[in-house]
XYZ file of C-alpha atoms in Angstrom:
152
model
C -54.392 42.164 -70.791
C -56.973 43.332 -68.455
C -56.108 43.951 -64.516
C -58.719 43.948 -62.131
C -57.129 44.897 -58.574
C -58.708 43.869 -55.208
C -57.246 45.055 -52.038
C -57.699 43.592 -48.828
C -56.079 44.407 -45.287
C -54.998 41.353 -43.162
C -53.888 42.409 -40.024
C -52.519 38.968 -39.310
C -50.002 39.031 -41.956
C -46.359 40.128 -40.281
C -45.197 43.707 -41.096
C -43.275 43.220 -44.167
C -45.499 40.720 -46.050
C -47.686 41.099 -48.822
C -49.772 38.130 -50.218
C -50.577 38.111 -53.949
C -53.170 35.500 -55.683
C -53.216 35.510 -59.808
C -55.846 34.760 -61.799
C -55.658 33.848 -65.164
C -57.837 32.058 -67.850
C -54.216 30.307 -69.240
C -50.387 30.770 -68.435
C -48.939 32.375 -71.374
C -46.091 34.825 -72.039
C -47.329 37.689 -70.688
C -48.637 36.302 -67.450
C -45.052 34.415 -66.698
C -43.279 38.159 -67.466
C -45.693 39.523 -65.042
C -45.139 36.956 -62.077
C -41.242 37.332 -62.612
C -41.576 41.395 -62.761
C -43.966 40.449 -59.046
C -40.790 38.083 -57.974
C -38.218 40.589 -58.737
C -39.712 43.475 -57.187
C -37.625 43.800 -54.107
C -34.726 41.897 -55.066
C -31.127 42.707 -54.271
C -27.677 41.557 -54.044
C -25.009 41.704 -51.222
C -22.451 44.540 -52.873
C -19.061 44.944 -50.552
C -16.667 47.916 -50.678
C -13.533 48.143 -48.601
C -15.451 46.795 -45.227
C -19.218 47.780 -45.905
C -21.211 45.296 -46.930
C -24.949 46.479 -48.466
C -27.046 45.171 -49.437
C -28.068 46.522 -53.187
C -31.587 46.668 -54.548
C -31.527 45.429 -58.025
C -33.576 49.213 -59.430
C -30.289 50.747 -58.314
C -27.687 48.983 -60.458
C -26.598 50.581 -63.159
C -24.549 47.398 -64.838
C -21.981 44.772 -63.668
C -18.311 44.268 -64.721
C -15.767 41.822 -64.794
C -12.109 43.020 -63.790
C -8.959 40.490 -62.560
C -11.285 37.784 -61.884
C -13.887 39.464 -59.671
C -16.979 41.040 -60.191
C -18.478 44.170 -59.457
C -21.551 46.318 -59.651
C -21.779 49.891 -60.323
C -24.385 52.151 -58.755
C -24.696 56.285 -59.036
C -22.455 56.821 -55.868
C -20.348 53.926 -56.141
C -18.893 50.561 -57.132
C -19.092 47.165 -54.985
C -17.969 43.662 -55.252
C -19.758 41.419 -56.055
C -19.658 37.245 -54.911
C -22.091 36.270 -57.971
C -21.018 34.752 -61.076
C -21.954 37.374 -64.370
C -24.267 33.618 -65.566
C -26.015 33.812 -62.171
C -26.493 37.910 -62.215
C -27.830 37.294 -65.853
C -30.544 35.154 -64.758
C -31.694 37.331 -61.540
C -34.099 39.624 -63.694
C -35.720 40.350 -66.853
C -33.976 44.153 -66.978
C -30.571 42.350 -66.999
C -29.025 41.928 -70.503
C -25.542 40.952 -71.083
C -23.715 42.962 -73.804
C -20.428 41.711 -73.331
C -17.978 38.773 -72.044
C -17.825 40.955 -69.340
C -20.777 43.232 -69.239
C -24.176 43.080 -68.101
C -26.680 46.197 -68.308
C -29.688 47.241 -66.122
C -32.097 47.890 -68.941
C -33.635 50.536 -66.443
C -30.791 52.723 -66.418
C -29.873 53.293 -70.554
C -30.119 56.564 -71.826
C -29.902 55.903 -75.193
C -27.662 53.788 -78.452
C -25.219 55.114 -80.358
C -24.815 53.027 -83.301
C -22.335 53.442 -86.113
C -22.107 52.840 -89.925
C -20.014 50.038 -89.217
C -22.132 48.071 -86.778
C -20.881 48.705 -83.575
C -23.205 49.680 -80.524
C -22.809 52.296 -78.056
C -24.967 51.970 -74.801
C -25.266 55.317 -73.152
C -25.954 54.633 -69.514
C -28.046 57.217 -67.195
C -24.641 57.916 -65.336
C -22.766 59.332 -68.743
C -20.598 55.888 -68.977
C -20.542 54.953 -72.501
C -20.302 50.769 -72.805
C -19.532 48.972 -75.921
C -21.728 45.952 -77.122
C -19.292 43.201 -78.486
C -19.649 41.795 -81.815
C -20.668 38.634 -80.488
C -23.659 40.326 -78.531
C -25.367 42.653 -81.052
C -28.021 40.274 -82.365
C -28.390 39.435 -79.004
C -29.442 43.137 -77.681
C -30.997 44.246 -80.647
C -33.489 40.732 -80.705
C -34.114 41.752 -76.626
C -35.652 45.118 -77.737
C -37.371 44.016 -80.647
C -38.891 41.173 -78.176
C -39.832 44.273 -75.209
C -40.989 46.362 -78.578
C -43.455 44.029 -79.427
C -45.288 43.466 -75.467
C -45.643 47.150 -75.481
């Protein structure tokens, strides 16, 4: 795929805008990846922790957790709650991939696998946390990177 950039300045656009405008011959894969990599860009989520609430950009997420019914998100200084359902956080970007009931990784932030005789899959996370990939999920995670294999 070919990318021919054209910048323009607007000064009538407000501070914290930027405009984009696509074109493309025909929608296919790699176009709709691109526009949702464009819409995800600045993305966050509301995190709370004892009384702060912050709000979370998406790039610094490490994964999300389920524990006693609520949700959480862990970062590389700390861990917040989290309002959104582990379906909904699943959906929010392409680097999301859920490895568990209860588990969802940042794609961004693994270090590397550690995968047994047996089957079972380690994901080594940029922070040293070591998070196990359920039974249930392995065909899942290992079909996601064959599928981000191939675009590259």
């Amino acid at each position: 795929m070919d990318f021919h950039i054209n910048e323009i300045i607007k000064p009538n656009l407000s501070n914290n805008t930027i405009e984009i405008n696509l074109q493309f011959n025909r929608k296919n894969k790699e176009v709709k990846k691109f526009i949702e990599y464009i819409k995800s860009y600045n993305a966050s989520i509301i995190g709370q922790k004892d009384f702060l609430i912050k709000i979370i950009p998406y790039n610094e997420i490490i994964f999300f957790f389920s524990k006693e019914k609520f949700n959480y998100c862990q970062t590389s200084d700390n861990i917040y709650k989290v309002k959104n359902k582990l379906y909904e956080i699943e959906k929010m970007s392409l680097d999301f991939m859920r490895i568990s009931k209860n588990c969802i990784v940042n794609i961004e932030h693994i270090k590397d696998f550690d995968m047994s005789k047996t089957g079972k899959i380690n994901i080594n996370m940029d922070n040293d946390v070591s998070l196990a990939v359920s039974r249930r999920r392995i065909r899942d995670v290992l079909d996601f990177f064959d599928e981000r294999i191939n675009q590259v």
